[in-house]
Amino acid sequence: MNTVLPRIAARNLLRQKKRTILLAGAIAFGIMIVTLINGFAGSFIQNVSENFAYLLGGHVFVSGSEYTASGRRISVIRDDSVIMQALSSSGQRWASLQKTSETTATLIFEGKSIRQNLTGIDLAHSTMLKERLALINGSWDNLAWPNAIIVSQSVAKKLNVLPGDTIVAQFQTVTGQNNVGEFRLAAVTVDSTSFIGSIMTYVQLDYLNSLIGLGKGEYMSLGIMLDKLDRSEAFATSLYTSMKGMGLKLFDRSTRESDGSMTPFQAMIQKQNSETWTGTKYRVYTVDDVLAQAKQIVVALDTGSVAILIVLFAIVMIGISNSFRMAMYERIREIGTMRAVGVQRGEIRSMFLYEALFLALAGAVVGIILALIVMAILSLITFDPQSPVFLILKRGHLSFYLPPLRALGNIAIIAVLTLVAVYAPANAAAKMPPAEALRTVK
Amino acid sequence: MPSISTKGHRYHRKNIAVLLAIALSLVAGVASAQGKPDPRALLKQVDNLSDFTGRDFSAVFTIVTQKPGEKDSVTQARVFRRDQKKQFLILILLPEVNKGQGYLREDDNVWFYDPTSRKFSHSSVKENLQNTKAKNSDFTLSSFAEDYTVTSMTEGMVGKFPVWVLDLKANTNEVAYDRVVLYIRKDPTMLLKREDYSVNGRLMRTTAYPKYVELEGKLLPSQILILDEINKGEKSQITMAEQSVTPLPDKVFTKAFLEQVSR
């Protein structure tokens, strides 16, 4: 392989250090911005979905709905034996199951009160809690208490409660009657390490059920945690088919709004509001169905990054093209000499194109390294757990994920664009007659 | 024979005594029945006090809510009611930050309107009005006779007034409170006090009705005091003003009207 031309090209770049640094810097800045956007978009949906998956207690969900005698619709799964059979016969694997009931309550302690969403789960046997939550006060052993409650650090501070204290809760039953319960504070979770811990209040499922008018063994929603988020849709489809095969009444999963104004989950709920049925009817949905609009944000971010890439590089390419045209005139006698000693036109063109390629690659690599450094610095910032951006964070920090193929794609785009920008001056240099080039006086 | 005659006199006296006893007990029973009204009829009388069926009703309610450690908050709302169609519209006037928010009831649906987002969301008559101790249902006509069964009726006193104390149990599990105790003044019939209990029998709220005004022959509470029995120290005082039964245009009970007046 002829390495003379690449070496000359590299030497030419080093001869004009200032110009090279400015041009490569412009490329590096552009690619850094685009890489940051790509990295943020890459982890955005992952973080939102994972946060919601743990917030809701699963990647795939089954919930039941039935009408009371007076026509009020309530959310309940009374007997899950057929659902469990359907799960087994679906042939799919899952990491854990979580049965939950929920209500919104006012927690009261010695004159202080706060509104919270209470999630009833089997506290003593939940692996998810121990995996995701860190305790600042209390003990996991306290979760055996029949009326145990876990609150976040901020809620404990607001109510001024300590483990062992009895918190009174005021809420409504599933049919809308007012009721009161007494919960014993088992543990306080650390806000700063977990988004989930900062907003969730967990109580014993059986105790909550007895207070909101559900029977023992009944619950509102079954959350199925999978080993990977991207298996959610396939799992839900398989479970839906399996449940339908077992003769359960199911809401149609194909309900979608074509104009994108609603998530598939919202569209499904709206359609269900116009339906009536007898007995329990089930809905199967995924965390992605709930978060479809978040995916639109990712698409918007990706489209935006491509637009930024094009605009930034259109500007940079004009600069590069002009710089290489200037370089050609500066080296016109040199080109004439090279041509006079037998260097071919194509080789002159290649020499310029090699220069452009090296410049693009160096700028792109530096840009990506800079982006990685900025990402690392940004990920060190700890955000307030109560801030609204917390849902897009990973354990309280910004996180980035840059798909390798996307990074390579960006480098390739830059390389091609630079070669296109430099082709015209390179071609002009190649076509220059040697005698005329040698006669030219700068 | 004299012995027979004596025996006959004895039997006669005994019969007279029995008859007298029966007569006296009947008289006492009738007297008692006349003094103790039918509990269901009494409940209907209480319901009728707040019933403006056939007429429209509007008033301005000012609710001062006290919470320990917090400044008193004042909520003011204009309430429009059309009981015949189970409609109401509650328009928030104060605090300034919530001005324009509103609740619209159409049959059994209650919609909450937020002028900031310009969106309606589902609410309920069982929900509290804003950050007060009052519920939306406190501004509608009551339906004790329909929703509850009287489990006991005793006599008592509220202050210096003799009252009937009615212990009520909900007929369904869909009314806000499973058990309600009403203290109804005997003459004239008016509700003086009410206690609301949770499903598991805990006293949640005590409401006193110390002042009444007369409007078109009906007695309406012009001052209501609501005490939160769970979170002791929290209470709301409601005062009614500008009460009227002037007919209201149909458009008042529409989402469009709520949107228009909220601007």
XYZ file of C-alpha atoms in Angstrom:
705
model
C 0.000 0.000 0.000
C 1.247 3.418 -0.920
C 1.612 5.364 2.342
C 3.419 8.340 0.850
C 0.287 10.344 0.064
C -1.330 9.876 3.494
C 1.973 10.833 5.127
C 2.255 13.994 2.997
C -1.378 14.790 3.815
C -0.719 14.385 7.533
C 2.406 16.527 7.298
C 0.439 19.222 5.458
C -2.097 19.281 8.269
C 0.659 19.672 10.849
C 2.336 22.441 8.826
C -0.730 24.656 9.324
C -1.385 23.863 12.991
C -3.538 26.912 13.725
C -5.790 26.389 10.743
C -6.020 22.643 11.373
C -6.920 23.176 15.038
C -9.642 25.703 14.134
C -11.167 23.486 11.446
C -10.969 20.305 13.545
C -12.306 22.280 16.526
C -15.362 23.350 14.517
C -15.987 19.747 13.525
C -15.385 18.576 17.109
C -17.841 21.116 18.519
C -20.546 20.094 16.067
C -20.101 16.402 16.703
C -19.969 16.970 20.466
C -23.377 18.706 20.448
C -24.909 16.026 18.252
C -23.397 13.226 20.363
C -24.728 14.785 23.568
C -28.232 14.983 22.120
C -27.973 11.408 20.834
C -26.654 10.202 24.183
C -29.450 11.926 26.107
C -32.126 10.630 23.727
C -30.626 7.133 23.947
C -31.045 6.939 27.702
C -34.181 9.083 27.956
C -36.701 6.426 27.026
C -34.719 3.781 28.898
C -34.757 5.863 32.108
C -38.367 6.952 31.821
C -39.519 3.400 31.082
C -37.433 1.834 33.840
C -38.501 4.476 36.356
C -42.126 3.957 35.420
C -41.718 0.181 35.427
C -40.543 0.313 39.043
C -43.007 3.041 39.905
C -45.892 0.967 38.583
C -44.372 -2.350 39.646
C -43.898 -4.088 36.310
C -43.188 -3.957 32.596
C -46.472 -5.648 31.656
C -49.729 -5.218 33.560
C -53.050 -6.971 33.904
C -55.894 -5.101 35.572
C -59.531 -6.032 36.025
C -62.612 -3.882 35.789
C -66.195 -4.574 36.827
C -69.474 -2.782 37.417
C -71.134 -2.575 40.830
C -74.892 -3.083 41.179
C -75.433 0.678 40.882
C -73.383 0.939 37.694
C -70.192 2.295 39.196
C -67.046 0.877 37.616
C -64.357 -0.360 39.967
C -60.907 -1.771 39.390
C -60.490 -5.255 40.854
C -59.124 -8.725 40.141
C -61.142 -11.040 42.369
C -59.798 -14.422 41.279
C -56.463 -14.596 39.470
C -56.208 -18.391 39.103
C -57.027 -18.299 35.376
C -54.606 -15.389 34.824
C -51.856 -17.425 36.507
C -52.695 -20.393 34.259
C -52.587 -18.124 31.225
C -49.209 -16.793 32.352
C -47.806 -20.304 32.692
C -49.177 -21.473 29.365
C -47.946 -18.350 27.514
C -44.480 -19.909 27.511
C -42.861 -16.628 28.493
C -40.372 -16.003 31.290
C -40.722 -13.260 33.880
C -38.555 -12.012 36.731
C -41.226 -11.319 39.352
C -44.935 -10.730 39.857
C -46.398 -7.981 41.968
C -50.025 -7.733 43.050
C -51.029 -4.187 43.961
C -53.993 -2.150 45.141
C -53.935 1.620 45.315
C -55.702 4.565 46.832
C -55.012 8.229 47.423
C -54.950 9.103 51.103
C -54.317 11.963 53.470
C -51.681 10.854 55.974
C -52.054 12.549 59.352
C -49.717 12.636 62.332
C -50.095 14.998 65.270
C -51.790 17.785 63.347
C -49.602 17.527 60.252
C -50.967 16.057 57.056
C -49.886 15.217 53.508
C -51.645 13.715 50.451
C -50.007 10.531 49.215
C -50.722 7.696 46.850
C -50.723 4.485 48.894
C -49.592 1.358 47.063
C -50.533 -1.888 48.733
C -48.144 -4.768 48.067
C -47.005 -7.858 49.931
C -44.253 -5.945 51.747
C -42.591 -8.898 53.426
C -42.126 -10.843 50.180
C -41.417 -8.049 47.699
C -37.942 -8.413 46.219
C -38.368 -5.207 44.230
C -38.509 -3.062 47.366
C -35.268 -4.394 48.776
C -33.548 -4.078 45.395
C -34.649 -0.521 44.675
C -35.046 1.213 48.024
C -32.450 2.265 50.550
C -33.576 2.760 54.138
C -32.480 5.713 56.210
C -34.493 4.697 59.245
C -36.377 1.588 60.416
C -35.780 -1.983 59.371
C -36.770 -4.500 56.721
C -37.829 -6.787 59.616
C -40.613 -4.307 60.466
C -42.285 -5.143 57.172
C -43.869 -8.138 58.880
C -46.173 -5.776 60.803
C -49.728 -6.237 59.504
C -50.291 -2.467 59.217
C -46.733 -1.536 58.188
C -46.143 1.567 56.061
C -42.982 2.735 54.279
C -42.688 6.443 53.562
C -40.010 8.533 51.931
C -37.595 10.760 53.785
C -39.449 13.902 52.666
C -42.839 12.567 53.816
C -41.357 11.474 57.165
C -39.857 14.938 57.566
C -43.113 16.685 56.693
C -45.086 14.550 59.180
C -42.239 14.460 61.717
C -42.613 10.700 62.230
C -40.195 7.998 63.354
C -40.371 4.222 62.938
C -42.943 2.767 65.313
C -45.214 5.853 65.160
C -48.840 5.364 64.175
C -49.959 7.386 61.165
C -53.677 7.892 60.565
C -54.799 7.749 56.957
C -58.020 9.116 55.529
C -59.190 7.864 52.109
C -62.099 6.464 50.151
C -63.094 2.856 49.516
C -63.368 1.577 45.942
C -67.045 2.497 46.015
C -66.319 6.019 47.273
C -67.062 5.772 50.985
C -64.857 7.590 53.473
C -62.733 5.428 55.699
C -59.873 5.718 58.154
C -56.926 3.430 58.799
C -54.018 3.369 61.207
C -50.585 2.486 59.844
C -47.407 1.847 61.802
C -44.272 3.364 60.319
C -41.947 0.460 59.510
C -39.228 2.235 57.527
C -38.182 5.500 55.922
C -36.564 5.421 52.479
C -33.729 7.610 51.263
C -34.914 10.159 48.717
C -31.622 10.933 47.035
C -30.814 7.407 45.867
C -34.094 6.563 44.304
C -36.803 8.380 42.443
C -39.204 5.618 43.463
C -38.375 6.102 47.125
C -38.996 9.815 46.923
C -42.607 9.641 45.813
C -43.976 6.227 46.732
C -45.670 5.182 49.952
C -46.013 1.430 50.402
C -48.430 -0.377 52.726
C -49.503 -3.983 53.333
C -51.793 -5.216 50.555
C -54.132 -7.203 52.830
C -54.595 -4.337 55.276
C -55.193 -1.801 52.518
C -57.697 -4.145 50.848
C -59.634 -4.509 54.091
C -59.858 -0.719 54.334
C -60.825 0.064 50.748
C -63.460 -2.635 50.519
C -61.604 -5.408 48.685
C -61.518 -8.969 50.004
C -58.528 -11.046 51.012
C -56.697 -12.327 47.954
C -58.218 -9.614 45.750
C -56.232 -6.772 44.227
C -56.387 -4.139 41.502
C -53.448 -4.792 39.224
C -50.901 -7.504 38.494
C -47.477 -6.161 37.536
C -45.119 -8.474 35.690
C -41.456 -7.508 35.873
C -39.362 -8.868 32.989
C -35.612 -9.252 32.707
C -35.544 -6.796 29.799
C -37.730 -3.835 28.985
C -37.667 -4.543 25.246
C -39.461 -7.866 25.760
C -42.592 -6.090 27.057
C -44.585 -5.972 23.819
C -43.923 -9.592 22.839
C -44.748 -10.730 26.370
C -48.005 -8.739 26.464
C -49.100 -10.058 23.086
C -48.401 -13.626 24.129
C -50.200 -13.212 27.480
C -53.178 -11.554 25.774
C -53.519 -14.480 23.371
C -53.163 -16.968 26.196
C -55.792 -15.206 28.368
C -58.182 -14.968 25.440
C -57.686 -18.687 24.815
C -58.740 -19.349 28.408
C -62.055 -17.592 27.810
C -61.393 -14.416 29.829
C -63.092 -11.193 28.737
C -60.437 -8.795 27.473
C -60.326 -5.206 26.260
C -59.019 -4.909 22.718
C -55.272 -4.221 22.683
C -55.277 -2.885 19.148
C -57.056 0.336 20.155
C -54.924 3.204 18.938
C -55.502 6.845 18.115
C -54.202 7.536 14.639
C -53.580 11.244 15.311
C -51.185 10.456 18.172
C -53.039 12.753 20.595
C -53.316 9.961 23.154
C -51.135 7.120 24.326
C -52.411 3.637 23.394
C -53.305 3.239 27.072
C -55.374 6.454 27.115
C -57.091 5.457 23.872
C -57.902 2.039 25.362
C -59.339 3.613 28.537
C -61.431 6.082 26.528
C -62.868 3.313 24.393
C -63.627 1.245 27.477
C -65.567 4.156 29.008
C -68.196 3.689 26.332
C -68.496 -0.069 26.873
C -70.617 -2.051 29.315
C -70.136 -5.677 30.313
C -70.948 -8.145 33.046
C -68.421 -9.805 35.328
C -64.753 -8.869 35.241
C -63.114 -7.660 32.048
C -59.342 -7.489 31.883
C -56.878 -5.191 30.173
C -53.330 -6.132 29.293
C -50.905 -3.279 28.673
C -47.230 -2.471 28.809
C -45.247 0.361 30.316
C -44.597 1.477 26.714
C -48.360 1.789 26.092
C -48.503 4.222 28.983
C -45.405 6.077 27.803
C -45.955 6.206 24.052
C -45.756 10.000 24.118
C -42.310 9.742 25.731
C -41.195 7.801 22.659
C -42.404 10.658 20.482
C -40.066 12.923 22.461
C -37.162 10.598 21.609
C -38.096 10.677 17.929
C -38.253 14.496 18.142
C -34.846 14.617 19.860
C -33.293 12.329 17.241
C -34.817 14.322 14.374
C -33.635 17.527 16.024
C -30.104 16.169 16.374
C -30.011 15.287 12.658
C -31.237 18.799 11.789
C -28.577 20.338 14.056
C -25.956 18.062 12.486
C -26.898 19.253 8.985
C -27.056 22.973 9.865
C -23.827 22.917 11.886
C -21.944 21.049 9.213
C -23.324 23.100 6.367
C -21.618 26.060 8.067
C -18.476 24.082 8.900
C -18.255 22.643 5.353
C -18.319 26.103 3.770
C -15.418 27.041 6.041
C -13.517 23.852 5.226
C -14.084 24.265 1.473
C -12.796 27.861 1.548
C -9.817 26.901 3.718
C -8.780 24.136 1.321
C -9.168 26.469 -1.642
C -6.824 28.887 0.142
C -4.450 26.013 0.928
C -4.442 25.064 -2.728
C -3.383 28.578 -3.781
C -0.774 28.694 -1.002
C 0.736 25.420 -2.247
C 0.370 26.080 -5.962
C 4.152 26.016 -6.700
C 4.515 22.919 -4.535
C 1.752 21.224 -6.541
C 3.512 22.285 -9.756
C 6.799 20.794 -8.516
C 5.122 17.531 -7.517
C 3.392 17.299 -10.869
C 6.762 18.104 -12.605
C 8.509 15.203 -10.837
C 5.800 12.760 -11.971
C 3.047 12.839 -9.383
C -0.253 12.085 -11.164
C -3.387 14.241 -11.089
C -5.330 11.600 -9.158
C -2.603 11.464 -6.538
C -2.758 15.262 -6.037
C -6.550 14.983 -5.632
C -6.124 12.069 -3.235
C -3.589 13.997 -1.172
C -6.136 16.776 -0.571
C -8.897 14.274 0.124
C -6.651 12.442 2.615
C -6.077 15.745 4.370
C -9.830 16.337 4.570
C -10.455 12.794 5.794
C -7.816 13.052 8.533
C -9.196 16.413 9.558
C -12.751 15.026 9.763
C -11.674 11.902 11.659
C -9.554 13.861 14.119
C -12.348 16.390 14.698
C -14.973 13.661 15.088
C -12.867 11.612 17.526
C -12.037 14.706 19.593
C -15.741 15.707 19.493
C -16.848 12.322 20.755
C -14.182 12.333 23.491
C -15.297 15.836 24.535
C -18.935 14.682 24.535
C -18.010 11.719 26.744
C -16.203 14.034 29.161
C -19.190 16.424 29.291
C -21.519 13.438 29.797
C -19.371 12.201 32.681
C -19.382 15.659 34.294
C -23.161 16.070 33.835
C -23.796 12.615 35.291
C -22.054 13.657 38.500
C -24.717 16.278 39.241
C -27.285 15.086 41.790
C -30.760 16.422 41.111
C -33.397 17.208 43.709
C -35.615 14.117 43.980
C -38.698 16.336 44.128
C -37.827 18.078 40.862
C -39.997 17.259 37.856
C -36.988 16.109 35.797
C -36.449 13.245 38.194
C -38.422 10.841 36.042
C -35.887 11.103 33.226
C -32.961 10.497 35.543
C -31.243 7.321 36.580
C -31.075 7.141 40.356
C -31.061 10.908 40.653
C -28.447 11.576 37.959
C -28.517 12.366 34.265
C -27.478 9.360 32.265
C -26.449 8.982 28.632
C -26.420 6.084 26.273
C -24.762 6.461 22.892
C -25.482 3.528 20.590
C -22.069 2.650 19.001
C -23.580 2.415 15.523
C -24.999 5.934 15.870
C -21.555 7.266 16.870
C -19.957 5.504 13.888
C -22.747 6.814 11.661
C -22.079 10.390 12.802
C -18.342 9.945 12.045
C -19.175 8.553 8.612
C -21.538 11.468 7.866
C -18.854 13.979 8.864
C -16.214 12.195 6.776
C -18.428 12.097 3.689
C -19.531 15.737 4.091
C -15.911 16.876 4.515
C -14.802 14.937 1.444
C -17.657 16.493 -0.541
C -16.682 19.970 0.685
C -13.011 19.458 -0.234
C -13.584 17.667 -3.527
C -13.900 20.867 -5.589
C -10.595 22.511 -4.412
C -8.876 19.097 -4.592
C -10.067 18.639 -8.142
C -8.973 22.150 -9.078
C -5.513 21.412 -7.660
C -5.332 18.130 -9.578
C -6.326 19.733 -12.876
C -3.779 22.524 -12.610
C -1.147 22.338 -15.466
C 2.350 21.843 -13.905
C 4.046 24.579 -15.985
C 1.416 27.148 -15.107
C 1.616 26.130 -11.437
C 5.394 26.551 -11.439
C 5.127 29.970 -13.100
C 2.656 31.269 -10.550
C 4.138 33.815 -8.189
C 2.243 34.228 -4.861
C -124.881 -17.596 97.609
C -123.256 -14.676 99.321
C -120.014 -16.389 98.780
C -120.803 -16.688 95.069
C -121.849 -13.042 94.988
C -118.599 -11.991 96.684
C -116.647 -14.073 94.208
C -118.608 -12.421 91.351
C -117.785 -8.980 92.655
C -114.145 -9.943 92.927
C -114.139 -11.137 89.272
C -115.892 -7.935 88.210
C -113.370 -5.687 89.978
C -110.528 -7.666 88.456
C -111.965 -7.268 84.926
C -112.426 -3.568 85.450
C -108.807 -3.252 86.616
C -107.541 -5.149 83.557
C -109.644 -3.058 81.208
C -108.455 0.106 82.884
C -104.855 -0.980 82.565
C -105.332 -1.762 78.862
C -107.087 1.550 78.307
C -104.390 3.480 80.131
C -101.628 1.762 78.219
C -103.438 2.483 74.930
C -103.821 6.131 75.890
C -100.149 6.293 76.867
C -99.187 4.546 73.619
C -101.227 6.912 71.519
C -99.827 9.875 73.415
C -96.325 8.573 72.920
C -96.933 7.879 69.226
C -98.251 11.390 68.766
C -95.099 12.902 70.389
C -92.555 10.774 68.474
C -92.652 11.469 64.751
C -92.066 8.856 62.092
C -88.253 8.819 61.639
C -88.499 8.510 57.879
C -90.948 11.397 57.654
C -88.567 13.443 59.796
C -85.678 12.650 57.433
C -87.817 13.723 54.478
C -88.602 16.971 56.292
C -84.857 17.600 56.702
C -84.281 16.797 53.025
C -87.095 19.146 52.038
C -85.430 22.023 53.868
C -82.649 22.064 51.281
C -84.807 21.059 48.325
C -85.437 23.745 45.730
C -87.008 21.463 43.152
C -88.947 23.531 40.672
C -86.885 26.623 41.451
C -83.283 27.647 40.914
C -81.072 28.553 43.819
C -77.909 30.610 43.981
C -75.774 31.967 46.794
C -72.239 32.992 47.669
C -70.480 30.823 50.221
C -67.398 31.984 52.108
C -65.361 29.226 53.710
C -62.701 30.072 56.276
C -60.497 27.065 56.947
C -58.217 26.811 59.948
C -55.335 24.363 60.132
C -52.896 24.198 63.039
C -49.644 25.979 62.257
C -51.011 27.492 59.048
C -52.562 30.833 58.209
C -56.342 30.775 57.880
C -57.346 30.298 54.274
C -60.414 31.893 52.739
C -62.257 30.248 49.880
C -65.235 31.936 48.313
C -67.532 30.293 45.813
C -70.711 31.216 43.995
C -73.055 28.264 43.850
C -75.834 27.822 41.288
C -78.268 24.919 41.789
C -81.091 23.397 39.807
C -82.274 20.512 41.963
C -84.905 19.313 39.511
C -82.164 18.187 37.123
C -79.573 17.370 39.817
C -77.359 20.151 38.426
C -74.997 22.525 40.133
C -72.194 24.867 39.199
C -69.682 26.016 41.787
C -67.476 28.871 40.654
C -64.431 29.682 42.788
C -64.032 33.423 43.468
C -61.280 33.279 46.109
C -58.390 32.701 46.671
C -57.147 34.736 43.742
C -54.798 31.950 42.629
C -57.743 29.546 42.160
C -60.172 32.113 40.793
C -62.037 30.768 37.804
C -61.832 27.135 38.795
C -65.192 25.456 38.914
C -67.216 22.317 39.485
C -70.097 21.379 37.229
C -72.536 18.601 38.044
C -74.576 16.961 35.325
C -76.623 14.062 36.750
C -74.107 11.938 38.623
C -71.016 13.319 36.879
C -69.038 16.111 38.466
C -66.453 17.924 36.341
C -63.686 20.106 37.676
C -62.498 22.903 35.388
C -59.055 24.456 35.625
C -58.781 27.705 33.602
C -54.960 27.484 33.552
C -54.889 24.229 31.608
C -58.369 24.900 30.152
C -59.211 21.279 30.828
C -62.041 19.455 32.556
C -61.256 16.520 34.798
C -63.541 14.106 36.560
C -64.412 14.877 40.172
C -67.092 13.733 42.614
C -69.648 15.161 45.038
C -67.726 13.250 47.692
C -64.545 15.252 47.086
C -63.565 18.179 49.282
C -64.114 21.635 47.845
C -60.604 22.991 47.250
C -58.497 22.894 50.408
C -61.481 23.149 52.784
C -63.218 20.666 55.057
C -66.432 21.093 53.053
C -67.414 18.542 50.440
C -69.083 19.333 47.131
C -72.129 17.473 48.458
C -72.481 20.047 51.242
C -73.725 22.494 48.594
C -76.330 20.192 47.079
C -79.701 19.086 48.354
C -79.486 16.274 50.900
C -81.054 12.862 50.320
C -80.964 11.248 53.762
C -84.350 9.572 53.335
C -83.220 7.879 50.136
C -79.654 6.997 51.100
C -80.024 5.917 54.733
C -82.115 3.757 57.065
C -82.803 4.939 60.612
C -81.375 2.414 63.070
C -82.326 4.300 66.227
C -84.172 7.434 67.278
C -83.708 8.948 70.708
C -84.280 12.276 72.373
C -81.479 14.603 73.367
C -80.394 18.201 73.720
C -78.141 20.396 71.605
C -77.422 23.430 73.739
C -80.818 24.528 75.059
C -82.796 22.935 72.222
C -84.521 19.542 72.539
C -83.640 17.386 69.546
C -84.336 14.027 67.943
C -81.123 12.055 67.564
C -81.343 9.856 64.478
C -78.696 7.213 63.919
C -78.548 6.400 60.219
C -76.959 3.480 58.372
C -76.227 3.777 54.646
C -78.452 1.731 52.337
C -75.605 1.169 49.872
C -71.809 1.220 50.044
C -71.687 4.156 47.642
C -72.697 7.073 49.859
C -69.888 9.170 51.333
C -70.413 8.145 54.951
C -71.517 4.700 56.083
C -73.065 5.994 59.305
C -74.470 9.436 60.035
C -75.977 10.747 63.281
C -78.339 13.683 62.907
C -79.451 16.012 65.696
C -82.749 17.490 64.516
C -84.427 20.297 66.460
C -87.983 19.343 67.366
C -89.756 22.621 66.726
C -89.275 23.963 64.164
C -87.680 20.997 62.381
C -84.131 21.950 61.490
C -80.823 20.168 61.487
C -78.602 21.459 64.284
C -75.746 18.994 64.228
C -74.469 16.106 62.174
C -71.796 13.501 62.807
C -70.227 11.516 59.953
C -68.576 8.153 60.589
C -66.128 6.089 58.531
C -66.854 2.568 57.260
C -65.014 1.169 60.280
C -67.056 3.295 62.662
C -64.695 6.150 63.454
C -66.074 9.671 63.860
C -64.618 11.664 60.978
C -66.498 14.944 60.862
C -68.863 16.932 63.052
C -70.938 19.649 61.440
C -72.886 22.260 63.377
C -75.584 24.491 61.896
C -75.856 27.387 64.383
C -77.640 29.971 62.194
C -80.516 29.723 59.748
C -82.186 32.162 57.392
C -85.607 31.883 55.792
C -85.826 31.910 52.025
C -89.147 31.454 50.253
C -90.588 29.632 53.252
C -87.584 27.342 53.662
C -85.081 27.396 56.481
C -81.526 27.408 55.182
C -78.365 27.202 57.298
C -76.552 30.507 56.850
C -73.601 29.431 58.977
C -72.042 25.980 59.079
C -69.123 24.867 61.196
C -67.275 21.708 60.137
C -64.820 20.094 62.536
C -62.326 17.495 61.325
C -62.387 14.805 64.017
C -59.461 12.850 62.571
C -57.066 15.737 62.189
C -58.034 17.584 65.351
C -57.783 21.331 65.131
C -58.687 21.552 61.438
C -62.027 23.206 60.843
C -63.966 25.200 58.292
C -66.632 27.801 58.816
C -69.055 28.372 55.961
C -71.221 31.457 55.736
C -73.885 31.969 53.120
C -74.801 35.298 51.553
C -76.653 36.678 48.522
C -79.021 33.693 48.555
C -81.649 33.860 45.847
C -84.231 31.749 44.045
C -84.280 33.895 40.928
C -84.575 31.697 37.792
C -81.234 31.027 36.136
C -80.668 30.658 32.385
C -80.121 27.075 31.163
C -76.653 27.957 29.875
C -75.411 28.388 33.470
C -75.222 24.619 33.858
C -72.957 24.029 30.876
C -69.220 23.538 30.375
C -69.230 26.439 27.917
C -70.543 28.818 30.600
C -67.888 27.668 33.060
C -65.186 28.235 30.445
C -66.623 31.657 29.586
C -66.892 32.991 33.154
C -63.466 31.611 34.049
C -61.682 33.827 31.517
